[in-house]
mmCIF file of C-alpha atoms in Angstrom:
data_model
loop_
_atom_site.group_PDB
_atom_site.id
_atom_site.type_symbol
_atom_site.label_atom_id
_atom_site.label_comp_id
_atom_site.label_asym_id
_atom_site.label_seq_id
_atom_site.Cartn_x
_atom_site.Cartn_y
_atom_site.Cartn_z
ATOM 1 C CA UNK A 16 0.000 0.000 0.000
ATOM 2 C CA UNK A 17 1.282 3.443 -0.935
ATOM 3 C CA UNK A 18 2.279 5.576 2.002
ATOM 4 C CA UNK A 19 1.171 9.125 2.609
ATOM 5 C CA UNK A 20 4.249 11.374 2.824
ATOM 6 C CA UNK A 21 3.261 12.876 6.196
ATOM 7 C CA UNK A 22 2.825 9.393 7.672
ATOM 8 C CA UNK A 23 6.285 8.467 6.346
ATOM 9 C CA UNK A 24 7.757 11.500 8.128
ATOM 10 C CA UNK A 25 5.772 10.896 11.338
ATOM 11 C CA UNK A 26 6.770 7.219 11.480
ATOM 12 C CA UNK A 27 10.381 8.166 10.693
ATOM 13 C CA UNK A 28 10.356 6.147 7.472
ATOM 14 C CA UNK A 29 11.589 9.365 5.830
ATOM 15 C CA UNK A 30 13.382 12.428 7.146
ATOM 16 C CA UNK A 31 14.803 15.751 6.037
ATOM 17 C CA UNK A 32 18.575 15.830 5.607
ATOM 18 C CA UNK A 33 21.166 18.154 4.123
ATOM 19 C CA UNK A 34 21.181 17.426 0.348
ATOM 20 C CA UNK A 35 23.869 14.840 -0.430
ATOM 21 C CA UNK A 36 24.938 15.294 -4.048
ATOM 22 C CA UNK A 37 27.995 13.023 -3.722
ATOM 23 C CA UNK A 38 25.938 10.062 -2.561
ATOM 24 C CA UNK A 39 23.306 10.877 -5.206
ATOM 25 C CA UNK A 40 25.958 10.820 -7.961
ATOM 26 C CA UNK A 41 27.266 7.489 -6.657
ATOM 27 C CA UNK A 42 23.741 6.009 -6.715
ATOM 28 C CA UNK A 43 23.191 7.285 -10.252
ATOM 29 C CA UNK A 44 26.313 5.409 -11.334
ATOM 30 C CA UNK A 45 25.242 2.220 -9.544
ATOM 31 C CA UNK A 46 21.822 2.587 -11.150
ATOM 32 C CA UNK A 47 23.386 2.811 -14.610
ATOM 33 C CA UNK A 48 25.472 -0.309 -13.898
ATOM 34 C CA UNK A 49 22.402 -2.294 -12.832
ATOM 35 C CA UNK A 50 20.451 -1.185 -15.904
ATOM 36 C CA UNK A 51 23.436 -2.201 -18.058
ATOM 37 C CA UNK A 52 23.651 -5.591 -16.316
ATOM 38 C CA UNK A 53 19.946 -6.164 -16.860
ATOM 39 C CA UNK A 54 20.378 -5.410 -20.577
ATOM 40 C CA UNK A 55 23.194 -7.982 -20.810
ATOM 41 C CA UNK A 56 20.994 -10.771 -19.491
ATOM 42 C CA UNK A 57 19.107 -12.515 -22.266
ATOM 43 C CA UNK A 58 15.387 -12.605 -21.467
ATOM 44 C CA UNK A 59 14.285 -16.192 -20.911
ATOM 45 C CA UNK A 60 12.260 -18.027 -18.295
ATOM 46 C CA UNK A 61 15.336 -18.517 -16.104
ATOM 47 C CA UNK A 62 16.334 -14.828 -16.137
ATOM 48 C CA UNK A 63 12.936 -13.106 -15.815
ATOM 49 C CA UNK A 64 13.132 -12.457 -12.060
ATOM 50 C CA UNK A 65 16.790 -11.384 -12.208
ATOM 51 C CA UNK A 66 16.194 -8.919 -15.050
ATOM 52 C CA UNK A 67 13.159 -7.412 -13.322
ATOM 53 C CA UNK A 68 14.985 -7.173 -9.963
ATOM 54 C CA UNK A 69 18.041 -5.524 -11.505
ATOM 55 C CA UNK A 70 15.920 -3.064 -13.452
ATOM 56 C CA UNK A 71 13.749 -2.276 -10.429
ATOM 57 C CA UNK A 72 16.870 -1.703 -8.287
ATOM 58 C CA UNK A 73 18.181 0.609 -10.989
ATOM 59 C CA UNK A 74 14.948 2.658 -10.822
ATOM 60 C CA UNK A 75 14.875 2.682 -7.025
ATOM 61 C CA UNK A 76 18.465 3.909 -6.855
ATOM 62 C CA UNK A 77 17.595 6.803 -9.177
ATOM 63 C CA UNK A 78 14.679 7.626 -6.891
ATOM 64 C CA UNK A 79 16.986 7.570 -3.892
ATOM 65 C CA UNK A 80 19.397 9.883 -5.739
ATOM 66 C CA UNK A 81 16.539 12.319 -6.429
ATOM 67 C CA UNK A 82 15.434 12.291 -2.779
ATOM 68 C CA UNK A 83 19.005 12.871 -1.576
ATOM 69 C CA UNK A 84 19.385 15.813 -3.967
ATOM 70 C CA UNK A 85 16.094 17.239 -2.644
ATOM 71 C CA UNK A 86 17.233 16.826 0.965
ATOM 72 C CA UNK A 87 15.408 13.681 2.082
ATOM 73 C CA UNK A 88 16.408 10.202 3.229
ATOM 74 C CA UNK A 89 13.803 7.468 2.746
ATOM 75 C CA UNK A 90 13.970 4.140 4.579
ATOM 76 C CA UNK A 91 11.316 2.065 2.807
ATOM 77 C CA UNK A 92 10.212 1.626 -0.783
ATOM 78 C CA UNK A 93 6.560 2.538 -0.140
ATOM 79 C CA UNK A 94 7.527 6.063 0.942
ATOM 80 C CA UNK A 95 9.034 6.773 -2.490
ATOM 81 C CA UNK A 96 5.444 6.724 -3.760
ATOM 82 C CA UNK A 97 4.423 9.435 -1.292
ATOM 83 C CA UNK A 98 7.531 11.431 -2.188
ATOM 84 C CA UNK A 99 6.778 11.289 -5.927
ATOM 85 C CA UNK A 100 3.141 12.206 -5.396
ATOM 86 C CA UNK A 101 3.406 14.876 -2.711
ATOM 87 C CA UNK A 102 6.906 16.373 -2.974
ATOM 88 C CA UNK A 103 7.484 15.983 -6.723
ATOM 89 C CA UNK A 104 3.808 16.602 -7.556
ATOM 90 C CA UNK A 105 3.585 13.661 -9.968
ATOM 91 C CA UNK A 106 0.771 11.255 -8.998
ATOM 92 C CA UNK A 107 1.054 9.298 -12.282
ATOM 93 C CA UNK A 108 4.755 8.619 -11.733
ATOM 94 C CA UNK A 109 3.998 7.698 -8.110
ATOM 95 C CA UNK A 110 1.313 5.213 -9.157
ATOM 96 C CA UNK A 111 3.521 3.662 -11.828
ATOM 97 C CA UNK A 112 6.388 3.191 -9.365
ATOM 98 C CA UNK A 113 4.031 1.678 -6.779
ATOM 99 C CA UNK A 114 2.554 -0.811 -9.273
ATOM 100 C CA UNK A 115 6.039 -1.887 -10.371
ATOM 101 C CA UNK A 116 7.186 -2.112 -6.737
ATOM 102 C CA UNK A 117 4.320 -4.503 -6.001
ATOM 103 C CA UNK A 118 5.126 -6.665 -9.052
ATOM 104 C CA UNK A 119 8.792 -6.853 -8.009
ATOM 105 C CA UNK A 120 7.829 -7.688 -4.405
ATOM 106 C CA UNK A 121 5.506 -10.457 -5.585
ATOM 107 C CA UNK A 122 8.390 -11.956 -7.564
ATOM 108 C CA UNK A 123 11.087 -11.486 -4.897
ATOM 109 C CA UNK A 124 9.151 -12.295 -1.742
ATOM 110 C CA UNK A 125 6.228 -14.462 -2.811
ATOM 111 C CA UNK A 126 7.728 -16.464 -5.655
ATOM 112 C CA UNK A 127 5.268 -15.152 -8.233
ATOM 113 C CA UNK A 128 5.994 -16.623 -11.653
ATOM 114 C CA UNK A 129 6.133 -14.126 -14.492
ATOM 115 C CA UNK A 130 6.125 -15.249 -18.106
ATOM 116 C CA UNK A 131 8.614 -13.910 -20.641
ATOM 117 C CA UNK A 132 5.725 -12.060 -22.330
ATOM 118 C CA UNK A 133 4.657 -10.410 -19.039
ATOM 119 C CA UNK A 134 8.303 -9.650 -18.241
ATOM 120 C CA UNK A 135 8.728 -7.770 -21.524
ATOM 121 C CA UNK A 136 5.887 -5.455 -20.534
ATOM 122 C CA UNK A 137 7.193 -4.965 -16.962
ATOM 123 C CA UNK A 138 10.723 -4.277 -18.242
ATOM 124 C CA UNK A 139 9.376 -1.761 -20.765
ATOM 125 C CA UNK A 140 7.473 0.015 -17.985
ATOM 126 C CA UNK A 141 10.571 0.037 -15.761
ATOM 127 C CA UNK A 142 12.659 1.437 -18.610
ATOM 128 C CA UNK A 143 10.084 4.186 -19.270
ATOM 129 C CA UNK A 144 10.046 5.056 -15.566
ATOM 130 C CA UNK A 145 13.859 5.093 -15.495
ATOM 131 C CA UNK A 146 13.909 7.483 -18.487
ATOM 132 C CA UNK A 147 11.475 9.844 -16.719
ATOM 133 C CA UNK A 148 13.581 9.801 -13.548
ATOM 134 C CA UNK A 149 16.753 10.514 -15.513
ATOM 135 C CA UNK A 150 14.969 13.502 -17.051
ATOM 136 C CA UNK A 151 14.069 14.775 -13.557
ATOM 137 C CA UNK A 152 17.711 14.419 -12.495
ATOM 138 C CA UNK A 153 18.973 16.243 -15.589
ATOM 139 C CA UNK A 154 16.765 19.289 -14.951
ATOM 140 C CA UNK A 155 17.219 19.505 -11.189
#
């Protein structure tokens, strides 16, 4: 379930910090490496969960970089949704991230099987989200 930003702050799942551009730049590099690694993996039944996990991690690291640049530290993935919606003012981006977060959690924590066909769609959505986040980083 997506978290309201104020609840995240109240429950100390997120906090204000001094912007950390060095750490943000490091995360952006790690994100690029994970996206690259995901691209190297051929998409087949055996690699579906790995490709999705790598690509999701790549997106999440970009989100963390954005929050650090904006002066926030977030401690759980659900609070990124609140951040995107309420701080960045982008409810569509927030919803897309949350849907992809749930898909990735179902795969990682509940053993959900995803077909190659479904994976193609999820990977395309993750790549589109990654592109949008990179655009946010480039203009901020």
